[in-house]
PDB file of C-alpha atoms in Angstrom:
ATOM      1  CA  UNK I   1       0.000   0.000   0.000  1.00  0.00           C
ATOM      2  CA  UNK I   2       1.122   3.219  -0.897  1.00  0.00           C
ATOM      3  CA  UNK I   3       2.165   6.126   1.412  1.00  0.00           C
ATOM      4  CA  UNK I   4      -1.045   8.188   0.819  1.00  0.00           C
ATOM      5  CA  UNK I   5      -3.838   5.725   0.865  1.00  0.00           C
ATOM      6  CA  UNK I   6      -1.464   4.333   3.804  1.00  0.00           C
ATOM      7  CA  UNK I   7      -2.401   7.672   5.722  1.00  0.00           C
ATOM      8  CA  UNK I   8      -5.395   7.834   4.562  1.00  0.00           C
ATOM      9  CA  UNK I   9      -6.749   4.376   6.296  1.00  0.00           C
ATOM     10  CA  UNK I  10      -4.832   5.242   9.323  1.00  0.00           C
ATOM     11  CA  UNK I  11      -6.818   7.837   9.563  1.00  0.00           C
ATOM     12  CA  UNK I  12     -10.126   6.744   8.503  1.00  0.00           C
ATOM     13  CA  UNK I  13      -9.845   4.429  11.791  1.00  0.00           C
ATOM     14  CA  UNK I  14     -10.563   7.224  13.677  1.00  0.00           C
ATOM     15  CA  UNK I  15     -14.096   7.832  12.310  1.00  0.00           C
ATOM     16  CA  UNK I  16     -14.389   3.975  12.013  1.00  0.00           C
ATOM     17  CA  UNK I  17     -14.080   3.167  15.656  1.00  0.00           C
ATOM     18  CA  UNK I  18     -16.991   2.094  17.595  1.00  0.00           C
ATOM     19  CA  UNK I  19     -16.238   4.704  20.161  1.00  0.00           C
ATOM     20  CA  UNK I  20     -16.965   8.059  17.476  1.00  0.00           C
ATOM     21  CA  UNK I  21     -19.626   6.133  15.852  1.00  0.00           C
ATOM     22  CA  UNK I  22     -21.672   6.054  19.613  1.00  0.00           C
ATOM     23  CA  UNK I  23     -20.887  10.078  19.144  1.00  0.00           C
ATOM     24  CA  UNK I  24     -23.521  10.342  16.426  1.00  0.00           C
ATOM     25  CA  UNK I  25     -21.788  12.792  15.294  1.00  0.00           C
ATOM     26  CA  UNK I  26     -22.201  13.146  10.954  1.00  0.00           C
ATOM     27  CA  UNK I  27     -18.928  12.983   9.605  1.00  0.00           C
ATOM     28  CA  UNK I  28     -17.781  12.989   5.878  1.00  0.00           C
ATOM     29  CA  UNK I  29     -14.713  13.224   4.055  1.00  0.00           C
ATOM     30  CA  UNK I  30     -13.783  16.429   1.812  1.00  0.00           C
ATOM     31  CA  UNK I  31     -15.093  15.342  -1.666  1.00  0.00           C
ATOM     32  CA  UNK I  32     -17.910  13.442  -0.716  1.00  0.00           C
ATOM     33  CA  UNK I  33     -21.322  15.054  -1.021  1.00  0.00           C
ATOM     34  CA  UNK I  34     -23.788  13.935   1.427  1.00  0.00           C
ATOM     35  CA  UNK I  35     -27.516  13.551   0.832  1.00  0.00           C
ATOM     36  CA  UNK I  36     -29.043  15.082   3.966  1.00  0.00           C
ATOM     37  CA  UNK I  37     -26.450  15.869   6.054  1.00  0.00           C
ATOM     38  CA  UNK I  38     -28.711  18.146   8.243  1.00  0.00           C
ATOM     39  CA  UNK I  39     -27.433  21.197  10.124  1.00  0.00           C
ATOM     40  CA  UNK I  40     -24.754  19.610  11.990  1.00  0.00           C
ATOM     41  CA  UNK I  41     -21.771  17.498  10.942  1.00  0.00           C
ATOM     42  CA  UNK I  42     -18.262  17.420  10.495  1.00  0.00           C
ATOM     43  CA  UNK I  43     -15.969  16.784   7.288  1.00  0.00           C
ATOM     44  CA  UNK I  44     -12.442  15.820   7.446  1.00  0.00           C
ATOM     45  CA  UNK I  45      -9.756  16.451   5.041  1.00  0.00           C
ATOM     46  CA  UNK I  46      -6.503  15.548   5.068  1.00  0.00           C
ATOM     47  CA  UNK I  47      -3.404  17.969   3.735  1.00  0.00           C
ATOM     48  CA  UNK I  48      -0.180  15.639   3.847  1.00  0.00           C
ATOM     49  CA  UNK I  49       1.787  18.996   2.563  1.00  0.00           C
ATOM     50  CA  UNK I  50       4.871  18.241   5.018  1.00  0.00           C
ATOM     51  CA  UNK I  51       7.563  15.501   4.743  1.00  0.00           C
ATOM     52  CA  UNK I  52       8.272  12.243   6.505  1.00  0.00           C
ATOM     53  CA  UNK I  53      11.166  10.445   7.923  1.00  0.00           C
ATOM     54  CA  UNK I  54      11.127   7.821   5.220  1.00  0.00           C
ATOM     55  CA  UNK I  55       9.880   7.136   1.877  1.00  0.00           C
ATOM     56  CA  UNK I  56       6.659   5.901   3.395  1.00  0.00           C
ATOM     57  CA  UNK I  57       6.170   8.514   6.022  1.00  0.00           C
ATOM     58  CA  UNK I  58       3.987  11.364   5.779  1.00  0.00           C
ATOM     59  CA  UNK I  59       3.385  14.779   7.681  1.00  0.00           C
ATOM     60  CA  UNK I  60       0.790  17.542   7.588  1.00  0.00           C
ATOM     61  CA  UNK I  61      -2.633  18.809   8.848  1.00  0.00           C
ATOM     62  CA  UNK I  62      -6.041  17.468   9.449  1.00  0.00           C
ATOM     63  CA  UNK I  63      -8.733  20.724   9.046  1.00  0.00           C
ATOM     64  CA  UNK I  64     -11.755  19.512   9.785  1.00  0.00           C
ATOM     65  CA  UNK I  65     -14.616  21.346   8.926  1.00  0.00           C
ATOM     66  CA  UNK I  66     -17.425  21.602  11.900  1.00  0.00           C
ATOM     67  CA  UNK I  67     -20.398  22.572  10.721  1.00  0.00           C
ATOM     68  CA  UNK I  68     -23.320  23.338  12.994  1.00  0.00           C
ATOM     69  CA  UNK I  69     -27.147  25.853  13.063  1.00  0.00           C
ATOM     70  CA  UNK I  70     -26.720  29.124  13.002  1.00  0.00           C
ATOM     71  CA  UNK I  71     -27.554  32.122  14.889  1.00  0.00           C
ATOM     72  CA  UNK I  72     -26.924  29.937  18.044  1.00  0.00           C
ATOM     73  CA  UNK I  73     -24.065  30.835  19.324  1.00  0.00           C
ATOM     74  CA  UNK I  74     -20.857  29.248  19.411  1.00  0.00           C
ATOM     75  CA  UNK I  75     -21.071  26.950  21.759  1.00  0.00           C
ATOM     76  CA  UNK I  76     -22.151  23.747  20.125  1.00  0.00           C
ATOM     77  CA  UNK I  77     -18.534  24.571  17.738  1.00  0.00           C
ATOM     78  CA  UNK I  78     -16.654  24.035  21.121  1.00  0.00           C
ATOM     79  CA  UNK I  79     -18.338  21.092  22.464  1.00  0.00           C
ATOM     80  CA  UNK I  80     -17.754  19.218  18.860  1.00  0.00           C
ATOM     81  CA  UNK I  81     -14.431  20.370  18.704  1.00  0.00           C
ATOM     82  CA  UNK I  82     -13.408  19.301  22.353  1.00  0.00           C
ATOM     83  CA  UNK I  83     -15.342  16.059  21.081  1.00  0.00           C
ATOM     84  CA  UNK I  84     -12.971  16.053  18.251  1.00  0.00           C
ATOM     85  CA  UNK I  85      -9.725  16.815  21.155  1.00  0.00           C
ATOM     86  CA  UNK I  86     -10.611  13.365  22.721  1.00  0.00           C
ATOM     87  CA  UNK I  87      -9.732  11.300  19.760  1.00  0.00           C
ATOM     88  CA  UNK I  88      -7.505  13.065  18.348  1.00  0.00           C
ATOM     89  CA  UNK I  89      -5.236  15.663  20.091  1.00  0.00           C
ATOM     90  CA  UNK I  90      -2.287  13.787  21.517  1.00  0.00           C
ATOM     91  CA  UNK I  91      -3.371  10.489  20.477  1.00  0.00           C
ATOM     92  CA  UNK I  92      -1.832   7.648  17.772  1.00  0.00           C
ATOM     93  CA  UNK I  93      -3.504   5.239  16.219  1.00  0.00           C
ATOM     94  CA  UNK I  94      -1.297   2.463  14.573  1.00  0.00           C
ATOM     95  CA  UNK I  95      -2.510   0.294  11.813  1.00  0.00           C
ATOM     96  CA  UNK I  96      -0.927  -2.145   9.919  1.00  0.00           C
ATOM     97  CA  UNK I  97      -0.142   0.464   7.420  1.00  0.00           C
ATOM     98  CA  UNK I  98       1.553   2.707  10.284  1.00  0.00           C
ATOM     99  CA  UNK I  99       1.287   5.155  13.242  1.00  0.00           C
ATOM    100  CA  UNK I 100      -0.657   8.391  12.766  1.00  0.00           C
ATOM    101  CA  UNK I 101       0.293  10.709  15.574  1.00  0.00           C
ATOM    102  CA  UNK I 102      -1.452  13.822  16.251  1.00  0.00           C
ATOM    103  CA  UNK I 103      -0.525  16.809  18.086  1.00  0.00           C
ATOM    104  CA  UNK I 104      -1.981  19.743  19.562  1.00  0.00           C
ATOM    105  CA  UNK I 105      -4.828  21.322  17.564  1.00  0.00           C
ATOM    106  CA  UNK I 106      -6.659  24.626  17.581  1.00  0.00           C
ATOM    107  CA  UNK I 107      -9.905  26.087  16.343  1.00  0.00           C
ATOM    108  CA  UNK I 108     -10.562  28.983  14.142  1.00  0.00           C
ATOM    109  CA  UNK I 109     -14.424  30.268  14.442  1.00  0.00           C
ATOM    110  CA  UNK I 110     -15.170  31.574  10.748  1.00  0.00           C
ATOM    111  CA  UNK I 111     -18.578  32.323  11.026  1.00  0.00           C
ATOM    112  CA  UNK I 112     -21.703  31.798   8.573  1.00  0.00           C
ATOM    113  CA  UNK I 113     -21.212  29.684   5.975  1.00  0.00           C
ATOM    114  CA  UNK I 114     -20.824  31.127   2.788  1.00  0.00           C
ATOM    115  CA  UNK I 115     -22.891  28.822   0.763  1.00  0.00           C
ATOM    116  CA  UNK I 116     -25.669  28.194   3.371  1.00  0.00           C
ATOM    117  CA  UNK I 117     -26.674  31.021   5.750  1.00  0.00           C
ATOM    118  CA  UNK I 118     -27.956  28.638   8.199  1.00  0.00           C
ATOM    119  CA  UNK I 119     -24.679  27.011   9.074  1.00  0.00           C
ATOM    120  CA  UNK I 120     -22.223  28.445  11.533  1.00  0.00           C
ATOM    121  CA  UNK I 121     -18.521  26.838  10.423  1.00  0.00           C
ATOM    122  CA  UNK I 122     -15.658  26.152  12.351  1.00  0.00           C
ATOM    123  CA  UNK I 123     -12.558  25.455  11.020  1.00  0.00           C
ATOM    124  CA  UNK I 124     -10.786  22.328  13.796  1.00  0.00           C
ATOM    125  CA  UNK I 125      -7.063  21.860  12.607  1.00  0.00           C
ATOM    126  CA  UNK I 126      -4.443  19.445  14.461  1.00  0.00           C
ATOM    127  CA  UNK I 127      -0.897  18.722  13.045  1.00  0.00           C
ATOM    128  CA  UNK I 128      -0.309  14.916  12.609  1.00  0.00           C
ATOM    129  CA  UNK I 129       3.255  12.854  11.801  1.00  0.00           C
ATOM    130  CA  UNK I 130       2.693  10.090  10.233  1.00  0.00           C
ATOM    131  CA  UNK I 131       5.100   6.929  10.166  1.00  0.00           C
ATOM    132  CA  UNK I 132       4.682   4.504   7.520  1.00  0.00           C
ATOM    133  CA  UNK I 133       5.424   0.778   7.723  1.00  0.00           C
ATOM    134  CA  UNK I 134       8.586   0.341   4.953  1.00  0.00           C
TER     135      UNK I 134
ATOM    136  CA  UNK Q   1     -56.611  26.673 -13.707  1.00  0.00           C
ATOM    137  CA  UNK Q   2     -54.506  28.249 -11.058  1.00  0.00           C
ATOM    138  CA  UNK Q   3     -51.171  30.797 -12.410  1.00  0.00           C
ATOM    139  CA  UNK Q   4     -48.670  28.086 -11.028  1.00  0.00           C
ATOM    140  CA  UNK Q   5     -50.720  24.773 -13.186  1.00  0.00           C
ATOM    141  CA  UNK Q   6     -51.248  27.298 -16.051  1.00  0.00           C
ATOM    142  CA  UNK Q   7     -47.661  28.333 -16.330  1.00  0.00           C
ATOM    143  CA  UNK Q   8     -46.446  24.405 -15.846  1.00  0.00           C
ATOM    144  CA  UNK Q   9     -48.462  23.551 -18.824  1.00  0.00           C
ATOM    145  CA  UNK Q  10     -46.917  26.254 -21.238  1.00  0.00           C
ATOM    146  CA  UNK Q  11     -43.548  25.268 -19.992  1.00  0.00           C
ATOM    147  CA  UNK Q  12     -44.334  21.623 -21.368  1.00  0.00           C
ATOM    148  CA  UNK Q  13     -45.798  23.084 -24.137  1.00  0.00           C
ATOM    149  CA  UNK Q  14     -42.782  25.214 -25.098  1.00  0.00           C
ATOM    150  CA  UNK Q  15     -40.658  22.064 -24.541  1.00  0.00           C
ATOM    151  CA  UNK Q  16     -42.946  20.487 -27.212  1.00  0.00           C
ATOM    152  CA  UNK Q  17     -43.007  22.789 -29.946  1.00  0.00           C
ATOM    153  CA  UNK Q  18     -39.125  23.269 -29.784  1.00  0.00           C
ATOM    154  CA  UNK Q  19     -39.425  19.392 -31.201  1.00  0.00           C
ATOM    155  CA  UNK Q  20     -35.987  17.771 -31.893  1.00  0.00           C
ATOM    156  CA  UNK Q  21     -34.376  20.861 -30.056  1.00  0.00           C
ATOM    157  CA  UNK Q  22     -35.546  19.428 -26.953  1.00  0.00           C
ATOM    158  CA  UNK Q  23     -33.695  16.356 -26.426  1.00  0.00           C
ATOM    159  CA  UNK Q  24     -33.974  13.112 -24.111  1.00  0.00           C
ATOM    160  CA  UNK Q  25     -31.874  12.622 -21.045  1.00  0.00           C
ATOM    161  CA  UNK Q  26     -31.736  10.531 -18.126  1.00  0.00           C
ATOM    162  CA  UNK Q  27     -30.747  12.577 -14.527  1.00  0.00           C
ATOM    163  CA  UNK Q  28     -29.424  10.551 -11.954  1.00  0.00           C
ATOM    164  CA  UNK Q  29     -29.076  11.273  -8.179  1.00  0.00           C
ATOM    165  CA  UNK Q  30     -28.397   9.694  -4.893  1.00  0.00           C
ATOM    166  CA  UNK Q  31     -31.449   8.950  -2.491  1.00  0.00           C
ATOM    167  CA  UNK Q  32     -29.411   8.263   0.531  1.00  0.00           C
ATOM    168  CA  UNK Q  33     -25.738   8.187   0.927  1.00  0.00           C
ATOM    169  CA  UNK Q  34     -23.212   7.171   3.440  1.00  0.00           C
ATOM    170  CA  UNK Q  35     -19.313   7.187   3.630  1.00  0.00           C
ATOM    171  CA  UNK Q  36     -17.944   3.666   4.933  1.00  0.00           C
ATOM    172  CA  UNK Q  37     -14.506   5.184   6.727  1.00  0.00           C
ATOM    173  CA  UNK Q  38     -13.973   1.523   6.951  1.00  0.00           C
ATOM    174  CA  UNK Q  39     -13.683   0.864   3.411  1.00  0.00           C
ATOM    175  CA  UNK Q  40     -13.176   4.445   2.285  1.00  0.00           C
ATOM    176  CA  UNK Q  41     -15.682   4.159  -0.194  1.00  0.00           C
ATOM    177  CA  UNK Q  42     -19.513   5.497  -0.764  1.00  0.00           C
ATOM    178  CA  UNK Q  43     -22.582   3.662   0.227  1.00  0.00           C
ATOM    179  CA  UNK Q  44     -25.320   5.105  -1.590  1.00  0.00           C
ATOM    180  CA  UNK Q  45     -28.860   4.220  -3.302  1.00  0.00           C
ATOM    181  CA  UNK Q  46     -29.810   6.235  -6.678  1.00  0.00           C
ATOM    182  CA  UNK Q  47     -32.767   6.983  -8.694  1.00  0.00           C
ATOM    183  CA  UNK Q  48     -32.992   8.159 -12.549  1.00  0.00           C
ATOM    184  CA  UNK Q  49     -35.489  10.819 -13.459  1.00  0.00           C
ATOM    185  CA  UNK Q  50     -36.180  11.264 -17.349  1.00  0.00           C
ATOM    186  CA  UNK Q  51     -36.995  14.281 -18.958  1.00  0.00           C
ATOM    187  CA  UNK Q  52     -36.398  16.605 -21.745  1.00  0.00           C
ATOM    188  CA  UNK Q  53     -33.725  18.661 -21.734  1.00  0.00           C
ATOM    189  CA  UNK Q  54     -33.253  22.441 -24.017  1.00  0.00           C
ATOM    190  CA  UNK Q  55     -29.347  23.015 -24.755  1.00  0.00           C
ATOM    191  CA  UNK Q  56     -28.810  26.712 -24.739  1.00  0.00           C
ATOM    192  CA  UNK Q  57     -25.009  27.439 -24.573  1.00  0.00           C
ATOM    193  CA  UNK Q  58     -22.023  24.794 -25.414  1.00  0.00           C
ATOM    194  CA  UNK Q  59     -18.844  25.815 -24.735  1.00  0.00           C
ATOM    195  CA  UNK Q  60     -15.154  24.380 -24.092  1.00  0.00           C
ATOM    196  CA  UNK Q  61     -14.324  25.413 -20.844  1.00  0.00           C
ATOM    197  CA  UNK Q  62     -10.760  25.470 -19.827  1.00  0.00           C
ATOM    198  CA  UNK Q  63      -7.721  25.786 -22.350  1.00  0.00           C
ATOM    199  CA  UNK Q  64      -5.437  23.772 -20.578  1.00  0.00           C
ATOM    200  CA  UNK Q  65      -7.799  20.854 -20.970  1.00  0.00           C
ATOM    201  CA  UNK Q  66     -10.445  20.064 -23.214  1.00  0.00           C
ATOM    202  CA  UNK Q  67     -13.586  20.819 -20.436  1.00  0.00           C
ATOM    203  CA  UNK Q  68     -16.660  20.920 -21.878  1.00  0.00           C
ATOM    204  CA  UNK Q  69     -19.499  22.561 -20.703  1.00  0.00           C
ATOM    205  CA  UNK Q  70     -23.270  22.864 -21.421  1.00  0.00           C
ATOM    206  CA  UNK Q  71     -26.109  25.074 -20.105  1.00  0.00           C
ATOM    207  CA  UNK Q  72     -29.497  23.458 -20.345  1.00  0.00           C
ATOM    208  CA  UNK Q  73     -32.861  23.936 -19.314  1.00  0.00           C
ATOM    209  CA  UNK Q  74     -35.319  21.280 -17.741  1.00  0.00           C
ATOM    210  CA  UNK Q  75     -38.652  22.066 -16.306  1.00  0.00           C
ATOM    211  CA  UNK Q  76     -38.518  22.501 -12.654  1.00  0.00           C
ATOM    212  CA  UNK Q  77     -42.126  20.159 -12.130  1.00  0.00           C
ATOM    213  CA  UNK Q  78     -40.203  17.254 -13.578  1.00  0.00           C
ATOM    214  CA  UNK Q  79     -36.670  16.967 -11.825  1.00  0.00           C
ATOM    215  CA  UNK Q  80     -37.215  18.963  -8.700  1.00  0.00           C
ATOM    216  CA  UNK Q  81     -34.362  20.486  -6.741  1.00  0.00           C
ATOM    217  CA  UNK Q  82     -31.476  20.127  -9.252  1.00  0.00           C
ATOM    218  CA  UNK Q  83     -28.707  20.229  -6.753  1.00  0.00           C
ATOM    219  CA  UNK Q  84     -29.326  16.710  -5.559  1.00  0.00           C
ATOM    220  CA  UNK Q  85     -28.315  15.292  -8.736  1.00  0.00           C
ATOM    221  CA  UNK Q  86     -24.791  13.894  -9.268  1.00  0.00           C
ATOM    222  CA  UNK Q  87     -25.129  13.076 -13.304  1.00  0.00           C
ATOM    223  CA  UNK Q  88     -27.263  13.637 -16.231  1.00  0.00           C
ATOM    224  CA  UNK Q  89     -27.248  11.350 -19.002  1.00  0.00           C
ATOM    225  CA  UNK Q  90     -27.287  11.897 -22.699  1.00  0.00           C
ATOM    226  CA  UNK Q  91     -26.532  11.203 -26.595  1.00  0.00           C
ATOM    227  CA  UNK Q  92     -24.557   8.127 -24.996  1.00  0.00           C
ATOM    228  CA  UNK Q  93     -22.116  10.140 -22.597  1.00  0.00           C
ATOM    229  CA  UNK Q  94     -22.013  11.452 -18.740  1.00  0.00           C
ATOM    230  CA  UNK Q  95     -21.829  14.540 -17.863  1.00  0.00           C
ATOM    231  CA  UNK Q  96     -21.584  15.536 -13.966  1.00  0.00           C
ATOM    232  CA  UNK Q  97     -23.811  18.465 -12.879  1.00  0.00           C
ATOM    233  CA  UNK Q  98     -22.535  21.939 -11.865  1.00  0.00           C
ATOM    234  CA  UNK Q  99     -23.773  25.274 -10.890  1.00  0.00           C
ATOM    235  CA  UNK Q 100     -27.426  25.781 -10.790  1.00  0.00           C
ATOM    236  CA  UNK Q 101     -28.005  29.389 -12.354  1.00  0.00           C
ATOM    237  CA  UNK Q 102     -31.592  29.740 -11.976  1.00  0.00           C
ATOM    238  CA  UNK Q 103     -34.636  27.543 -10.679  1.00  0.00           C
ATOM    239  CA  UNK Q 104     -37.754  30.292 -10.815  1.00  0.00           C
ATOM    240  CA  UNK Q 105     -40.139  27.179  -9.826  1.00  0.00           C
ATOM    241  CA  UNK Q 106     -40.895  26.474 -13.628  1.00  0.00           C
ATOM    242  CA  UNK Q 107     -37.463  26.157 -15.616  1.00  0.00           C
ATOM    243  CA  UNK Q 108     -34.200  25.538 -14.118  1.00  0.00           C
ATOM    244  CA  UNK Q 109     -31.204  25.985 -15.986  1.00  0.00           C
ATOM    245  CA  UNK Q 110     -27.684  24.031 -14.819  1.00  0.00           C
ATOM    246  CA  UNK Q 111     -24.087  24.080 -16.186  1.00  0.00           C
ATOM    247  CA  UNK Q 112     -23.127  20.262 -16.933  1.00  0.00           C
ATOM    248  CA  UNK Q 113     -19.578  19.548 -17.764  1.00  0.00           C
ATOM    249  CA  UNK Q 114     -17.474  16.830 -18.932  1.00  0.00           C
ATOM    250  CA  UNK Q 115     -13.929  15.943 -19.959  1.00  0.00           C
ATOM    251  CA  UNK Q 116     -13.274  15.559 -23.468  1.00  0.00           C
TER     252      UNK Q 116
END
């Protein structure tokens, strides 16, 4: 498996574990296009922009888009992203592809959605290192 | 006959007398759709709505690579909300829907593109 789609499943585990699905929390990956995704979810994407310690290695940012009603404050934002903080900030998940490791993340509140009004968007953001199986 | 049935009616009517100008397609969209992070793939149901379609601009898109890109008109009665279809369907080839520019309840008109 390559480095990528290496990554990629490592971090997909995340979102696959039994533990976030009992969140019921909607999450999608960037490029998908969910049916009725309702007025609050979350959608991952993964930047592998940086470089890793070996030809299989991998490092970068996850932003993950939180998405929830607007006009209600910002609160719901930072329960979802602290929801977000317990699997991810600090944590590593190791595959047989690899280990993901992430670090410390922050949150950037950017307000109404540009394409729907009626969505407030965060913008969740954690550095990861990730350390492929050669 | 209310305004809204009367107007419906012309708008199949116009679609009619533009004969051959008007042609078949096939729109397809997803009825429910999840993402398996398990598999990394989509797990989705579709359904295929047919209809006539008017083609009112054609135009290559990009000229770094050979994007093509139609406007065309449907009648709003027949394919409902156009943004929740993925693909339209017609003279044997895909094309993947884009921006809806207008929907005023009777005609909606939506950019479809495709790779050449």
């Amino acid at each position: 498996m390559g480095k990528y789609v290496g990554l990629q499943t490592s971090a997909f585990s995340v979102f696959d574990s039994t533990a976030w699905k009992a969140e019921s929390i909607k999450t999608y990956p960037a490029n998908f296009v969910p049916v009725n995704p309702g007025d609050e979810f979350v959608r991952v994407s993964i930047i592998p922009s940086g470089r890793g310690i070996n030809s299989k290695s991998s490092s970068g940012v996850f932003q993950i888009d939180i998405f929830t009603s607007a006009g209600l404050g910002p609160t719901r934002a930072m329960q979802l992203a602290d929801k977000l903080d317990l699997y991810l900030q600090e944590k590593s998940k190791t595959v047989s592809e690899g280990t993901l490791q992430f670090l410390l993340s922050s949150l950037s509140l950017t307000g109404v959605d540009k394409a729907n009004s009626a969505l407030y968007r965060a913008k969740y953001t954690i550095p990861f290192n990730f350390f492929g199986v050669l | 006959m209310s305004y809204k049935r009367l107007i419906e009616a012309k708008t199949r009517q116009a679609f009619e007398l533009v004969k051959d100008l008007a042609q078949d397609v096939v729109f397809t969209r997803k009825t429910n759709s999840d993402f398996n992070f398990g598999t990394g793939l989509e797990e989705s149901d579709s359904k295929s709505v047919k209809t006539k379609v008017i083609v009112s601009d054609n135009k290559k898109k990009s000229s770094e690579r050979n994007t093509i890109r139609k406007t065309l008109m449907a009648k709003t009665a027949e394919v409902g909300d156009m943004k929740l279809y993925e693909s339209i369907s017609f003279n044997g080839l895909v094309w993947k829907i884009g921006e809806v520019s207008k929907n005023d309840g009777y005609v909606s008109v939506v950019d479809v593109y495709r790779e050449g």
